[in-house]
Coordinates of N, CA and C in Angstrom, one line a residue:
X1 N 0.8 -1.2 0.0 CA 0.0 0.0 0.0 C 0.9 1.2 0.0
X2 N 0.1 2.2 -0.8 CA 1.1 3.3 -0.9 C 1.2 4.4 -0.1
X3 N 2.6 5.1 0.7 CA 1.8 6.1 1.6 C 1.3 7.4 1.4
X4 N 1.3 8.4 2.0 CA 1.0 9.4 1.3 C 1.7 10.1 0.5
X5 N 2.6 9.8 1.1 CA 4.5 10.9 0.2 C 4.2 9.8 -1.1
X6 N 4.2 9.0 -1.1 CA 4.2 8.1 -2.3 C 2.8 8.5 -3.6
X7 N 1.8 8.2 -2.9 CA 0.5 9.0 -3.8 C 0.8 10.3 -4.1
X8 N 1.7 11.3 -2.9 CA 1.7 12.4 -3.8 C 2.4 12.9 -4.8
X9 N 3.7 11.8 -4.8 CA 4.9 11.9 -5.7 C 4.1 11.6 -7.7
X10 N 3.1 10.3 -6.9 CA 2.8 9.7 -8.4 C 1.3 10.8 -8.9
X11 N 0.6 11.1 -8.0 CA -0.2 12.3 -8.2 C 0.5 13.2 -9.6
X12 N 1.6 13.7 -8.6 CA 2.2 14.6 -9.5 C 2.5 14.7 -10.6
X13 N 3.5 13.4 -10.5 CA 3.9 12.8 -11.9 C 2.5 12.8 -13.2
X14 N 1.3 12.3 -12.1 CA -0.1 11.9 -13.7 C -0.1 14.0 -13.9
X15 N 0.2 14.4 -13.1 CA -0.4 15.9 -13.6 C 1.0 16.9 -14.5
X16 N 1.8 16.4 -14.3 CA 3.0 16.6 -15.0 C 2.8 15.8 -16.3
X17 N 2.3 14.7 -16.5 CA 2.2 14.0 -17.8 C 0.9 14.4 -18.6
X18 N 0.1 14.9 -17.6 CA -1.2 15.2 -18.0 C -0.7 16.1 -19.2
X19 N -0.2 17.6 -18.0 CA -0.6 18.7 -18.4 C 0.5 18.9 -19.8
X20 N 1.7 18.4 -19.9 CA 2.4 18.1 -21.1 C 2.1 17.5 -22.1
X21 N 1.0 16.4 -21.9 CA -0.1 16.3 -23.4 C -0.7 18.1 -24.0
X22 N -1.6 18.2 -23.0 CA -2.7 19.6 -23.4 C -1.7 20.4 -23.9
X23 N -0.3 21.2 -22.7 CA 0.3 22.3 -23.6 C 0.9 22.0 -24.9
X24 N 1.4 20.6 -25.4 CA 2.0 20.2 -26.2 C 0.7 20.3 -27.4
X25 N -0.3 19.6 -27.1 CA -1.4 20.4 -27.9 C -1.8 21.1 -28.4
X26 N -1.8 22.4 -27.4 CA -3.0 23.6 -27.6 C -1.9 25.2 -27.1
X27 N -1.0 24.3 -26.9 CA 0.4 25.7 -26.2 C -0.3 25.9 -25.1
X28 N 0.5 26.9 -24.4 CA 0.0 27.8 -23.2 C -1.5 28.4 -23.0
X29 N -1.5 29.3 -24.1 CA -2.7 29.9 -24.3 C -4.1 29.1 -24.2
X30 N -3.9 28.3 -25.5 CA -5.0 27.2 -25.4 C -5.2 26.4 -24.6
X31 N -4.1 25.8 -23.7 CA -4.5 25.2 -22.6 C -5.3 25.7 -21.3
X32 N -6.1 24.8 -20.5 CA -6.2 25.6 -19.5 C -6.2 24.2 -18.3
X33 N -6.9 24.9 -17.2 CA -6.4 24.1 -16.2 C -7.5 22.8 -15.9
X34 N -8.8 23.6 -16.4 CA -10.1 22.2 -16.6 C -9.8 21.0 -17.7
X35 N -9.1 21.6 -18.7 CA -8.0 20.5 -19.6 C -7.7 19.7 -18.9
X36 N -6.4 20.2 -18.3 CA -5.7 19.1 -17.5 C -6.1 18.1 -16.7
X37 N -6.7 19.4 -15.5 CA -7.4 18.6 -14.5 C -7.8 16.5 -15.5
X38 N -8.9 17.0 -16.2 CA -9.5 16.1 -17.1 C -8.4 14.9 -17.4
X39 N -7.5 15.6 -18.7 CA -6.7 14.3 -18.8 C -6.1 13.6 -18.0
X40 N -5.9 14.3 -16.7 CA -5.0 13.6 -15.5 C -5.9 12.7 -14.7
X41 N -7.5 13.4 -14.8 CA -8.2 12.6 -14.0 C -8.4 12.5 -12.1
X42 N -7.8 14.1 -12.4 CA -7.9 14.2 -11.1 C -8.9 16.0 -10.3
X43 N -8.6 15.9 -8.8 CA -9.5 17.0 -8.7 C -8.9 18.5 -8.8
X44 N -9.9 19.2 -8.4 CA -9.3 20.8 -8.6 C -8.3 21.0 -7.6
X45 N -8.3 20.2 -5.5 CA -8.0 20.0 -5.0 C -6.6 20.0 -4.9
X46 N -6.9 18.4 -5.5 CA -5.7 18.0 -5.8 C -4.8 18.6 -6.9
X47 N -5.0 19.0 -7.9 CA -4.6 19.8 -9.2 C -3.6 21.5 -8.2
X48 N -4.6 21.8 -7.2 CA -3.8 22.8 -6.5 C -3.3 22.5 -5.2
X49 N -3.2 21.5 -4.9 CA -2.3 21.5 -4.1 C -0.5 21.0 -4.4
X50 N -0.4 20.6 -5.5 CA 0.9 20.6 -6.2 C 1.5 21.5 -6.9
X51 N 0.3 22.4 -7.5 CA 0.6 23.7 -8.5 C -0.8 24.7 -8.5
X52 N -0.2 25.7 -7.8 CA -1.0 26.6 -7.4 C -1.9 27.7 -8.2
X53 N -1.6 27.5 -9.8 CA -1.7 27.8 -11.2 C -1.0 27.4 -12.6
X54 N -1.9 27.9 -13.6 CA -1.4 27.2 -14.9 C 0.0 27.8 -14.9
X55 N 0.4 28.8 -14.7 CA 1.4 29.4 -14.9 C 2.8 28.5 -14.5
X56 N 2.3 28.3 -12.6 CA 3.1 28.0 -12.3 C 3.5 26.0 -12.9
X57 N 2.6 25.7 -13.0 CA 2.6 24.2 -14.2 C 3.3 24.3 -15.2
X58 N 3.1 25.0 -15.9 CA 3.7 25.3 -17.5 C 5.3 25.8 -16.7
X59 N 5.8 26.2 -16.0 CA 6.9 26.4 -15.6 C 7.6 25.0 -15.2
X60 N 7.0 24.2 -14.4 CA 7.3 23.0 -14.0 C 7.6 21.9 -15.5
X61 N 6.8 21.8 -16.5 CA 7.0 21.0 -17.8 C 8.2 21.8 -18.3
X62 N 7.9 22.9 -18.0 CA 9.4 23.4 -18.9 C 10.9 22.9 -18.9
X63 N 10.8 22.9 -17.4 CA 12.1 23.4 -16.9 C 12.6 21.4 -16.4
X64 N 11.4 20.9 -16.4 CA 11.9 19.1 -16.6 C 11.5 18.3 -17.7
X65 N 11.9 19.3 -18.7 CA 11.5 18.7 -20.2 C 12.5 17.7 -20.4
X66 N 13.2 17.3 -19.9 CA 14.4 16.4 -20.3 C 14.2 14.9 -19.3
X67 N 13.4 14.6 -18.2 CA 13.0 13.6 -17.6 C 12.5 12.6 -17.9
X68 N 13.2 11.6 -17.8 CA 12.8 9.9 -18.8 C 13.6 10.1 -19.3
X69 N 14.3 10.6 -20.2 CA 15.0 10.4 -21.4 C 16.2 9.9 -20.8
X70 N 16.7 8.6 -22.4 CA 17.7 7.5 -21.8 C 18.5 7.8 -23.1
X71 N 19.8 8.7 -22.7 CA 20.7 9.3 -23.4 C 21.3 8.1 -24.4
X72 N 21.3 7.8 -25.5 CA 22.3 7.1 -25.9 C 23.5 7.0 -25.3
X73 N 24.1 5.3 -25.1 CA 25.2 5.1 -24.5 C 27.2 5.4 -25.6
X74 N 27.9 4.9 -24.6 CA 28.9 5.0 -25.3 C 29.9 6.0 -25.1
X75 N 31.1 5.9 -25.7 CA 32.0 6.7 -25.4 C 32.0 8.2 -25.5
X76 N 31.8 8.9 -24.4 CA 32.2 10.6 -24.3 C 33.1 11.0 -25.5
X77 N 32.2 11.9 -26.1 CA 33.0 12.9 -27.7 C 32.4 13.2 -28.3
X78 N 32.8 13.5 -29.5 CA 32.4 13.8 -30.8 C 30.8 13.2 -31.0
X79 N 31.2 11.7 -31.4 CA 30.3 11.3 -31.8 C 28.9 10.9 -31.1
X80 N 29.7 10.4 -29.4 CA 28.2 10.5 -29.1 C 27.6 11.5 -28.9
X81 N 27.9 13.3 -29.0 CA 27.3 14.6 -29.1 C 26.6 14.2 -30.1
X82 N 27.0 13.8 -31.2 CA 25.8 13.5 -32.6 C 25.0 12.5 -32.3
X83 N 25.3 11.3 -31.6 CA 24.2 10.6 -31.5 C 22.8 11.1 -30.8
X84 N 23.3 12.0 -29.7 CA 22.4 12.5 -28.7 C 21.6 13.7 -29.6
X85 N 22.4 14.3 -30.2 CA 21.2 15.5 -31.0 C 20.2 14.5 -32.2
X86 N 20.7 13.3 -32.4 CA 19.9 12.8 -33.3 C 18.7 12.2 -32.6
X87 N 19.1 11.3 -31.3 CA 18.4 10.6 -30.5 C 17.1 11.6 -30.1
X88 N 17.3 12.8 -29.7 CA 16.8 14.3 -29.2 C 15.5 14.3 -30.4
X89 N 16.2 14.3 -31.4 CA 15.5 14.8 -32.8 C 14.3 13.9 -32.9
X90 N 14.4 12.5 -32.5 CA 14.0 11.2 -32.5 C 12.4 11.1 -31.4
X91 N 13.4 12.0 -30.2 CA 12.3 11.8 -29.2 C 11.2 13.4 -29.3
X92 N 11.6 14.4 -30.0 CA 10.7 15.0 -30.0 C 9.9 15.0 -31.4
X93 N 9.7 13.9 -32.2 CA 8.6 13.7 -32.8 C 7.8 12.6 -32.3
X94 N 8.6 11.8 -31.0 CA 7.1 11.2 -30.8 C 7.1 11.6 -29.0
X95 N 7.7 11.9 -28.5 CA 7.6 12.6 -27.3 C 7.1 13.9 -26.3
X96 N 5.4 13.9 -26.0 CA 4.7 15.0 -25.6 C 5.5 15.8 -24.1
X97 N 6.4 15.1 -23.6 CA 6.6 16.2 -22.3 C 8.0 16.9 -22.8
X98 N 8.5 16.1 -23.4 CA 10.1 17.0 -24.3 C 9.6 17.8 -24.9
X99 N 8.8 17.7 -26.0 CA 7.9 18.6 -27.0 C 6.9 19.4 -26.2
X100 N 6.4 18.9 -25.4 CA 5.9 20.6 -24.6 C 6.9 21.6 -23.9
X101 N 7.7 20.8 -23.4 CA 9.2 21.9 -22.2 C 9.4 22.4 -23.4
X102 N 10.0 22.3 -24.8 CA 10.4 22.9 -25.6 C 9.8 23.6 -26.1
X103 N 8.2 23.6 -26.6 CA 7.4 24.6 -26.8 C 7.0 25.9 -25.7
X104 N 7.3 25.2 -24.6 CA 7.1 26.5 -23.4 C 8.1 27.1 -23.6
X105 N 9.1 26.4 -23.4 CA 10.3 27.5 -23.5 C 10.5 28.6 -24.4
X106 N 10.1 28.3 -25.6 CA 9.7 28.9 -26.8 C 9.1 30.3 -26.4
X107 N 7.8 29.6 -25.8 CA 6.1 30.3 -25.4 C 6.5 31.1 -23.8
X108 N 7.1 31.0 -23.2 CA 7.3 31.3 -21.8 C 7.5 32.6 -21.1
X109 N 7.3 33.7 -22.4 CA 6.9 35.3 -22.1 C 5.6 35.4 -22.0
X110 N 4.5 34.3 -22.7 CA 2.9 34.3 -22.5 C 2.3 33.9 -21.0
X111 N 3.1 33.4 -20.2 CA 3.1 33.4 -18.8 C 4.3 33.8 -17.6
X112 N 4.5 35.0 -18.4 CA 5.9 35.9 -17.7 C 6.8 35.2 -16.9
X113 N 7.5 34.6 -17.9 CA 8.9 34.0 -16.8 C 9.7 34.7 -18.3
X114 N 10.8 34.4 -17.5 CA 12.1 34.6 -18.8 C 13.3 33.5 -17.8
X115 N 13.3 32.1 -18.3 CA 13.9 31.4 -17.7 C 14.5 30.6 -18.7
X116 N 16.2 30.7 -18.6 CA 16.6 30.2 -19.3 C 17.7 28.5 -19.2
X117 N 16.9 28.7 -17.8 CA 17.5 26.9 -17.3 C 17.3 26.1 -18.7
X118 N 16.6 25.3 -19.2 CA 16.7 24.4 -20.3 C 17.4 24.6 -21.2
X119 N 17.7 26.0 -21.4 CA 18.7 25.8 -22.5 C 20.4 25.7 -22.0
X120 N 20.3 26.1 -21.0 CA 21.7 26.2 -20.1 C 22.1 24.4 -19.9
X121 N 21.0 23.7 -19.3 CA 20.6 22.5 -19.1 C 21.5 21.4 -20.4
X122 N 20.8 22.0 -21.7 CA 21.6 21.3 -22.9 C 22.6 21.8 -23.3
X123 N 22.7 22.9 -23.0 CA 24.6 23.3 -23.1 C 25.4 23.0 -22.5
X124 N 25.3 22.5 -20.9 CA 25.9 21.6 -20.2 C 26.1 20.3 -20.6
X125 N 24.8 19.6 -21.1 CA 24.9 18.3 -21.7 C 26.3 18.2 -23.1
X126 N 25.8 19.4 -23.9 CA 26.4 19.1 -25.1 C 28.1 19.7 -24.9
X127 N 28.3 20.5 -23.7 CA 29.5 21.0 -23.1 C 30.3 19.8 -22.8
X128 N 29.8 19.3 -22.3 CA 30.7 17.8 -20.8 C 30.8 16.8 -22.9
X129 N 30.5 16.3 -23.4 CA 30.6 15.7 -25.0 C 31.9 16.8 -25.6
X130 N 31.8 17.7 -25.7 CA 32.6 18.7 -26.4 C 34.2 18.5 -25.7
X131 N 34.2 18.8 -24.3 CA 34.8 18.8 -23.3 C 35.9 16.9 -23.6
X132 N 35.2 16.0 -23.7 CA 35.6 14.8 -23.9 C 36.3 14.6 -25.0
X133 N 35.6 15.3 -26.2 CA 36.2 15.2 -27.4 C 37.5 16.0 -27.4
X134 N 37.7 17.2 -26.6 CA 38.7 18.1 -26.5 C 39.9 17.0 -26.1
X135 N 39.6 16.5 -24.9 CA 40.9 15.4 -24.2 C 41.2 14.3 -25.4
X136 N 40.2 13.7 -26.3 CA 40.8 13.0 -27.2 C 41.3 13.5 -28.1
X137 N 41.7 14.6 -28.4 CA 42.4 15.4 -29.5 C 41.1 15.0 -31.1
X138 N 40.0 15.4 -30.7 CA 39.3 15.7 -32.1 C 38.6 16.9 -32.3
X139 N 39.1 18.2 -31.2 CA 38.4 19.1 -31.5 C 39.5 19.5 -32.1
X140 N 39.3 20.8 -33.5 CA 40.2 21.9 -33.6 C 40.9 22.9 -32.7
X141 N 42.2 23.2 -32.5 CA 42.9 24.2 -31.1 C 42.3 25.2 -30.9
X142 N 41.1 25.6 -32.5 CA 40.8 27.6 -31.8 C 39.8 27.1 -31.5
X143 N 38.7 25.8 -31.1 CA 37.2 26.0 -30.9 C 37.3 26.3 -29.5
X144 N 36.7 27.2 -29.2 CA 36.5 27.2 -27.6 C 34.8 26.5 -27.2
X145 N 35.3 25.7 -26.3 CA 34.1 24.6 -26.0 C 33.0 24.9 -25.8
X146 N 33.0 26.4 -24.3 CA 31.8 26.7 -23.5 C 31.0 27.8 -25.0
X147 N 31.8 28.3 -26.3 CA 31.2 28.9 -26.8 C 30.7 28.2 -28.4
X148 N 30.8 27.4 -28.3 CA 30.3 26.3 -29.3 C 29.2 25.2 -28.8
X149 N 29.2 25.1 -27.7 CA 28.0 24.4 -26.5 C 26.5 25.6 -26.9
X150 N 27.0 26.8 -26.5 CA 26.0 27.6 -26.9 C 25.3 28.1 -27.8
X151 N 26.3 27.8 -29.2 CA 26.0 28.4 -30.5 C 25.5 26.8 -31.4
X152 N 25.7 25.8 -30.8 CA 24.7 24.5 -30.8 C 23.2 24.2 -30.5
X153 N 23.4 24.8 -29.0 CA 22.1 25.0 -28.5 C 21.3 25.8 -29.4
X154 N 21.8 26.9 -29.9 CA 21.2 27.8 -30.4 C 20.6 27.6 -31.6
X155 N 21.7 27.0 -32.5 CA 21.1 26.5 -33.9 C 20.2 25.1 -33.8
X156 N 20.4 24.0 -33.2 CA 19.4 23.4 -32.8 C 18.0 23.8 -32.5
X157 N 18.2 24.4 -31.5 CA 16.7 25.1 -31.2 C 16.2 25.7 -32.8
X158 N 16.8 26.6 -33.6 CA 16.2 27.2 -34.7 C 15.5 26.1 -35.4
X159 N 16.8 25.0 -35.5 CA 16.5 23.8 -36.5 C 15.1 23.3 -36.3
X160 N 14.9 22.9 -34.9 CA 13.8 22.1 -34.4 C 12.6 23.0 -34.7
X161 N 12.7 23.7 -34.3 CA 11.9 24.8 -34.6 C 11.2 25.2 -36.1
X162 N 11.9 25.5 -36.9 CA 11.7 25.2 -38.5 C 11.3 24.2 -38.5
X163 N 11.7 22.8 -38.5 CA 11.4 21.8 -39.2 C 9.6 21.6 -38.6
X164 N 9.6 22.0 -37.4 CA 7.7 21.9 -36.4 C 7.3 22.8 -37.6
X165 N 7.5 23.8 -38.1 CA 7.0 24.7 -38.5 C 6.2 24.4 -40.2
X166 N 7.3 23.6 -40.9 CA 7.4 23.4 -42.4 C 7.0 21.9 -42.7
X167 N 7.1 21.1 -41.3 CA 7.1 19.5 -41.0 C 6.5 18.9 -40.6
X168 N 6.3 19.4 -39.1 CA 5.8 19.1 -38.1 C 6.3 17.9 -37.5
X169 N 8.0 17.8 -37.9 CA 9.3 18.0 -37.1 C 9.6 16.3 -38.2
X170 N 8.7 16.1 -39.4 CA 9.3 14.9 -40.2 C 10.1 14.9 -40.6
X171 N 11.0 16.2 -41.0 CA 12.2 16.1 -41.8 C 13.0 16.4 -40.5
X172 N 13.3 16.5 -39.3 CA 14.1 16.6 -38.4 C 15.5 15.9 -38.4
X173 N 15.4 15.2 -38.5 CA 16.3 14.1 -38.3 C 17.3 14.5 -39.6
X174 N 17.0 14.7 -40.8 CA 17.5 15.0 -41.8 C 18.0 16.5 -41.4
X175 N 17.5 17.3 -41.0 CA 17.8 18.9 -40.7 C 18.9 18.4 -39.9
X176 N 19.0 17.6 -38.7 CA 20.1 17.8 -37.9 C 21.1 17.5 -38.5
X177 N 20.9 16.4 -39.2 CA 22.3 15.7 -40.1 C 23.0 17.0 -40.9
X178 N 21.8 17.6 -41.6 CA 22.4 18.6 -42.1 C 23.6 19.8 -41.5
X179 N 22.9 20.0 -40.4 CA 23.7 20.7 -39.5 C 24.8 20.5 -39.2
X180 N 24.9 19.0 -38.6 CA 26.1 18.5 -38.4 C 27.2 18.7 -39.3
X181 N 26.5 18.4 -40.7 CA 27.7 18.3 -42.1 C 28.2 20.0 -42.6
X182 N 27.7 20.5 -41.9 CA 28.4 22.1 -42.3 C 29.3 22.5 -40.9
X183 N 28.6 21.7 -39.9 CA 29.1 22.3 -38.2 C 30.8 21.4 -38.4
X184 N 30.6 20.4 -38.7 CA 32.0 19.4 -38.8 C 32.9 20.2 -38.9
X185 N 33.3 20.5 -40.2 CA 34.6 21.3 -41.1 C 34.7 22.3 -40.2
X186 N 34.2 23.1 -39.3 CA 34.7 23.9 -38.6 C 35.3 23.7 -37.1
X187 N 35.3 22.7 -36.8 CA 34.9 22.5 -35.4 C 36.0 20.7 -34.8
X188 N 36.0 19.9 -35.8 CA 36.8 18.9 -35.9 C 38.3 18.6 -36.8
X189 N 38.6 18.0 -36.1 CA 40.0 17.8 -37.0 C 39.8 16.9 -37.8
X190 N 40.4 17.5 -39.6 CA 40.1 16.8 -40.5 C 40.1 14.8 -40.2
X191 N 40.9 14.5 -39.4 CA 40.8 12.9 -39.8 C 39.5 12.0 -38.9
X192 N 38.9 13.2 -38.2 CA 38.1 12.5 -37.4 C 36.2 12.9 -38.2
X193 N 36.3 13.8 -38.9 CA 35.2 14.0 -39.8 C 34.5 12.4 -40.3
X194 N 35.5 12.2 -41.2 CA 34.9 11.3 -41.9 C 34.5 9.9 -41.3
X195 N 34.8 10.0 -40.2 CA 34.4 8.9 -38.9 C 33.1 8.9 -38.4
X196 N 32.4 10.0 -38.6 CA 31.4 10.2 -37.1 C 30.4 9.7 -38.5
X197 N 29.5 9.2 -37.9 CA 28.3 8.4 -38.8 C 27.1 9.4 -38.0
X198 N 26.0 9.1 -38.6 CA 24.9 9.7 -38.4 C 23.2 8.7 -38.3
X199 N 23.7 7.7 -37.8 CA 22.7 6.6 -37.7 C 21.8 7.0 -36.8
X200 N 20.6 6.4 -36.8 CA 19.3 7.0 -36.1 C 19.7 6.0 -34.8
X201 N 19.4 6.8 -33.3 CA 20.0 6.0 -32.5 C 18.9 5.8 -31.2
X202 N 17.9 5.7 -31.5 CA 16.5 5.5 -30.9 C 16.5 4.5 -29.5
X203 N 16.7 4.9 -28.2 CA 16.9 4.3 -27.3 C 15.2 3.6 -26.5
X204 N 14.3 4.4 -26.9 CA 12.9 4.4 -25.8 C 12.5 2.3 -26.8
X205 N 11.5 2.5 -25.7 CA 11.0 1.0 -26.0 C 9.9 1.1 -27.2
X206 N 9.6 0.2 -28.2 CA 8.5 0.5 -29.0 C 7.4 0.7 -28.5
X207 N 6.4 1.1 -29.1 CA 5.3 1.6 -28.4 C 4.6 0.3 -28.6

Protein backbone atom coordinates (compact mmCIF):
# COMPACT_ATOMS: atom_id res chain seq x y z
CA UNK A 1 0.00 0.00 0.00
CA UNK A 2 1.11 3.29 -0.89
CA UNK A 3 1.76 6.13 1.63
CA UNK A 4 0.98 9.37 1.25
CA UNK A 5 4.48 10.89 0.18
CA UNK A 6 4.19 8.05 -2.27
CA UNK A 7 0.50 9.00 -3.79
CA UNK A 8 1.70 12.40 -3.82
CA UNK A 9 4.87 11.91 -5.74
CA UNK A 10 2.77 9.68 -8.40
CA UNK A 11 -0.24 12.31 -8.20
CA UNK A 12 2.16 14.59 -9.51
CA UNK A 13 3.93 12.80 -11.87
CA UNK A 14 -0.06 11.86 -13.69
CA UNK A 15 -0.41 15.89 -13.58
CA UNK A 16 3.01 16.62 -15.01
CA UNK A 17 2.24 14.04 -17.84
CA UNK A 18 -1.18 15.23 -17.96
CA UNK A 19 -0.55 18.71 -18.43
CA UNK A 20 2.41 18.11 -21.10
CA UNK A 21 -0.08 16.28 -23.38
CA UNK A 22 -2.68 19.55 -23.43
CA UNK A 23 0.34 22.31 -23.57
CA UNK A 24 2.04 20.17 -26.19
CA UNK A 25 -1.43 20.36 -27.94
CA UNK A 26 -3.03 23.63 -27.56
CA UNK A 27 0.39 25.66 -26.18
CA UNK A 28 0.04 27.79 -23.22
CA UNK A 29 -2.66 29.85 -24.29
CA UNK A 30 -5.05 27.19 -25.41
CA UNK A 31 -4.48 25.21 -22.56
CA UNK A 32 -6.18 25.63 -19.53
CA UNK A 33 -6.45 24.12 -16.20
CA UNK A 34 -10.05 22.22 -16.60
CA UNK A 35 -8.03 20.55 -19.59
CA UNK A 36 -5.67 19.10 -17.47
CA UNK A 37 -7.43 18.58 -14.47
CA UNK A 38 -9.55 16.13 -17.06
CA UNK A 39 -6.66 14.30 -18.79
CA UNK A 40 -4.97 13.62 -15.55
CA UNK A 41 -8.16 12.64 -14.01
CA UNK A 42 -7.94 14.17 -11.06
CA UNK A 43 -9.54 17.02 -8.67
CA UNK A 44 -9.29 20.82 -8.63
CA UNK A 45 -8.01 20.05 -5.00
CA UNK A 46 -5.70 18.04 -5.85
CA UNK A 47 -4.64 19.83 -9.16
CA UNK A 48 -3.83 22.81 -6.47
CA UNK A 49 -2.28 21.55 -4.08
CA UNK A 50 0.90 20.61 -6.20
CA UNK A 51 0.59 23.71 -8.51
CA UNK A 52 -0.99 26.58 -7.43
CA UNK A 53 -1.71 27.78 -11.21
CA UNK A 54 -1.40 27.24 -14.89
CA UNK A 55 1.45 29.43 -14.94
CA UNK A 56 3.08 27.97 -12.29
CA UNK A 57 2.57 24.16 -14.23
CA UNK A 58 3.70 25.34 -17.54
CA UNK A 59 6.94 26.40 -15.57
CA UNK A 60 7.35 23.01 -14.03
CA UNK A 61 7.04 21.04 -17.80
CA UNK A 62 9.36 23.39 -18.93
CA UNK A 63 12.07 23.37 -16.95
CA UNK A 64 11.93 19.12 -16.58
CA UNK A 65 11.51 18.72 -20.24
CA UNK A 66 14.38 16.38 -20.30
CA UNK A 67 12.99 13.63 -17.61
CA UNK A 68 12.82 9.94 -18.79
CA UNK A 69 15.04 10.40 -21.37
CA UNK A 70 17.75 7.46 -21.81
CA UNK A 71 20.66 9.34 -23.38
CA UNK A 72 22.35 7.14 -25.92
CA UNK A 73 25.16 5.08 -24.54
CA UNK A 74 28.88 5.02 -25.34
CA UNK A 75 32.05 6.73 -25.38
CA UNK A 76 32.22 10.65 -24.33
CA UNK A 77 33.04 12.87 -27.69
CA UNK A 78 32.40 13.78 -30.76
CA UNK A 79 30.28 11.30 -31.84
CA UNK A 80 28.24 10.51 -29.08
CA UNK A 81 27.32 14.56 -29.12
CA UNK A 82 25.85 13.50 -32.62
CA UNK A 83 24.16 10.65 -31.53
CA UNK A 84 22.40 12.49 -28.74
CA UNK A 85 21.22 15.49 -31.04
CA UNK A 86 19.94 12.80 -33.28
CA UNK A 87 18.38 10.56 -30.48
CA UNK A 88 16.82 14.26 -29.18
CA UNK A 89 15.53 14.83 -32.81
CA UNK A 90 13.99 11.19 -32.50
CA UNK A 91 12.29 11.84 -29.17
CA UNK A 92 10.69 15.04 -29.96
CA UNK A 93 8.60 13.68 -32.84
CA UNK A 94 7.11 11.25 -30.81
CA UNK A 95 7.63 12.57 -27.29
CA UNK A 96 4.71 14.98 -25.62
CA UNK A 97 6.65 16.21 -22.28
CA UNK A 98 10.13 16.98 -24.35
CA UNK A 99 7.94 18.64 -27.03
CA UNK A 100 5.90 20.61 -24.61
CA UNK A 101 9.16 21.86 -22.22
CA UNK A 102 10.38 22.91 -25.61
CA UNK A 103 7.36 24.56 -26.83
CA UNK A 104 7.09 26.46 -23.36
CA UNK A 105 10.33 27.51 -23.54
CA UNK A 106 9.72 28.94 -26.81
CA UNK A 107 6.14 30.31 -25.45
CA UNK A 108 7.26 31.26 -21.84
CA UNK A 109 6.92 35.29 -22.05
CA UNK A 110 2.95 34.33 -22.52
CA UNK A 111 3.11 33.39 -18.83
CA UNK A 112 5.91 35.87 -17.70
CA UNK A 113 8.87 34.04 -16.80
CA UNK A 114 12.08 34.62 -18.79
CA UNK A 115 13.89 31.36 -17.74
CA UNK A 116 16.63 30.23 -19.28
CA UNK A 117 17.51 26.87 -17.32
CA UNK A 118 16.73 24.41 -20.33
CA UNK A 119 18.70 25.77 -22.49
CA UNK A 120 21.68 26.16 -20.11
CA UNK A 121 20.62 22.51 -19.10
CA UNK A 122 21.60 21.28 -22.87
CA UNK A 123 24.55 23.30 -23.07
CA UNK A 124 25.85 21.59 -20.20
CA UNK A 125 24.93 18.29 -21.74
CA UNK A 126 26.44 19.06 -25.05
CA UNK A 127 29.47 20.98 -23.11
CA UNK A 128 30.74 17.77 -20.76
CA UNK A 129 30.60 15.73 -25.00
CA UNK A 130 32.56 18.69 -26.45
CA UNK A 131 34.81 18.77 -23.27
CA UNK A 132 35.64 14.82 -23.87
CA UNK A 133 36.23 15.24 -27.43
CA UNK A 134 38.69 18.07 -26.45
CA UNK A 135 40.94 15.37 -24.19
CA UNK A 136 40.83 12.98 -27.17
CA UNK A 137 42.37 15.40 -29.55
CA UNK A 138 39.25 15.72 -32.06
CA UNK A 139 38.42 19.12 -31.47
CA UNK A 140 40.23 21.93 -33.61
CA UNK A 141 42.87 24.24 -31.08
CA UNK A 142 40.81 27.56 -31.79
CA UNK A 143 37.24 25.98 -30.88
CA UNK A 144 36.47 27.18 -27.59
CA UNK A 145 34.09 24.61 -25.97
CA UNK A 146 31.78 26.72 -23.48
CA UNK A 147 31.22 28.89 -26.80
CA UNK A 148 30.30 26.35 -29.33
CA UNK A 149 28.02 24.44 -26.46
CA UNK A 150 26.01 27.65 -26.90
CA UNK A 151 26.04 28.38 -30.52
CA UNK A 152 24.73 24.55 -30.85
CA UNK A 153 22.14 24.99 -28.46
CA UNK A 154 21.18 27.81 -30.44
CA UNK A 155 21.14 26.54 -33.87
CA UNK A 156 19.43 23.40 -32.77
CA UNK A 157 16.74 25.05 -31.16
CA UNK A 158 16.24 27.21 -34.73
CA UNK A 159 16.51 23.81 -36.52
CA UNK A 160 13.75 22.13 -34.42
CA UNK A 161 11.90 24.81 -34.60
CA UNK A 162 11.75 25.25 -38.51
CA UNK A 163 11.43 21.84 -39.15
CA UNK A 164 7.74 21.88 -36.44
CA UNK A 165 6.96 24.74 -38.45
CA UNK A 166 7.41 23.42 -42.41
CA UNK A 167 7.12 19.52 -40.99
CA UNK A 168 5.81 19.07 -38.08
CA UNK A 169 9.27 18.05 -37.11
CA UNK A 170 9.26 14.91 -40.25
CA UNK A 171 12.23 16.06 -41.75
CA UNK A 172 14.13 16.59 -38.43
CA UNK A 173 16.32 14.15 -38.25
CA UNK A 174 17.50 15.01 -41.75
CA UNK A 175 17.76 18.90 -40.73
CA UNK A 176 20.12 17.83 -37.86
CA UNK A 177 22.29 15.66 -40.09
CA UNK A 178 22.35 18.57 -42.14
CA UNK A 179 23.67 20.66 -39.54
CA UNK A 180 26.14 18.45 -38.44
CA UNK A 181 27.72 18.26 -42.14
CA UNK A 182 28.41 22.10 -42.29
CA UNK A 183 29.10 22.28 -38.17
CA UNK A 184 32.02 19.41 -38.79
CA UNK A 185 34.55 21.33 -41.10
CA UNK A 186 34.65 23.93 -38.61
CA UNK A 187 34.95 22.47 -35.43
CA UNK A 188 36.83 18.92 -35.85
CA UNK A 189 39.96 17.75 -36.96
CA UNK A 190 40.10 16.82 -40.46
CA UNK A 191 40.77 12.92 -39.75
CA UNK A 192 38.07 12.50 -37.42
CA UNK A 193 35.21 14.02 -39.77
CA UNK A 194 34.85 11.32 -41.93
CA UNK A 195 34.41 8.92 -38.85
CA UNK A 196 31.42 10.18 -37.07
CA UNK A 197 28.34 8.43 -38.76
CA UNK A 198 24.85 9.70 -38.37
CA UNK A 199 22.70 6.59 -37.70
CA UNK A 200 19.34 6.98 -36.07
CA UNK A 201 20.02 6.01 -32.53
CA UNK A 202 16.52 5.49 -30.85
CA UNK A 203 16.86 4.31 -27.29
CA UNK A 204 12.93 4.35 -25.80
CA UNK A 205 10.97 0.97 -25.98
CA UNK A 206 8.46 0.51 -28.97
CA UNK A 207 5.28 1.65 -28.37
Amino acid sequence: MLSMQERAVRTREVILRAAAEVFDEFGFSGASISKIMKRAGVTQGGMYFHFPSKEALAQAVMIEQGGGLELPPGEDGLQRLVDITLYLAEELQSNPTLRAGVRLAVEQGEFGVQDDSAYRHWADEFGGQLRAAREKGELLPEVNVDELSWVLVSAYTGTQLFSQISSGRADLHQRVVSLWRYLLPGVAVPPVRPQVTFAARRRRAAA
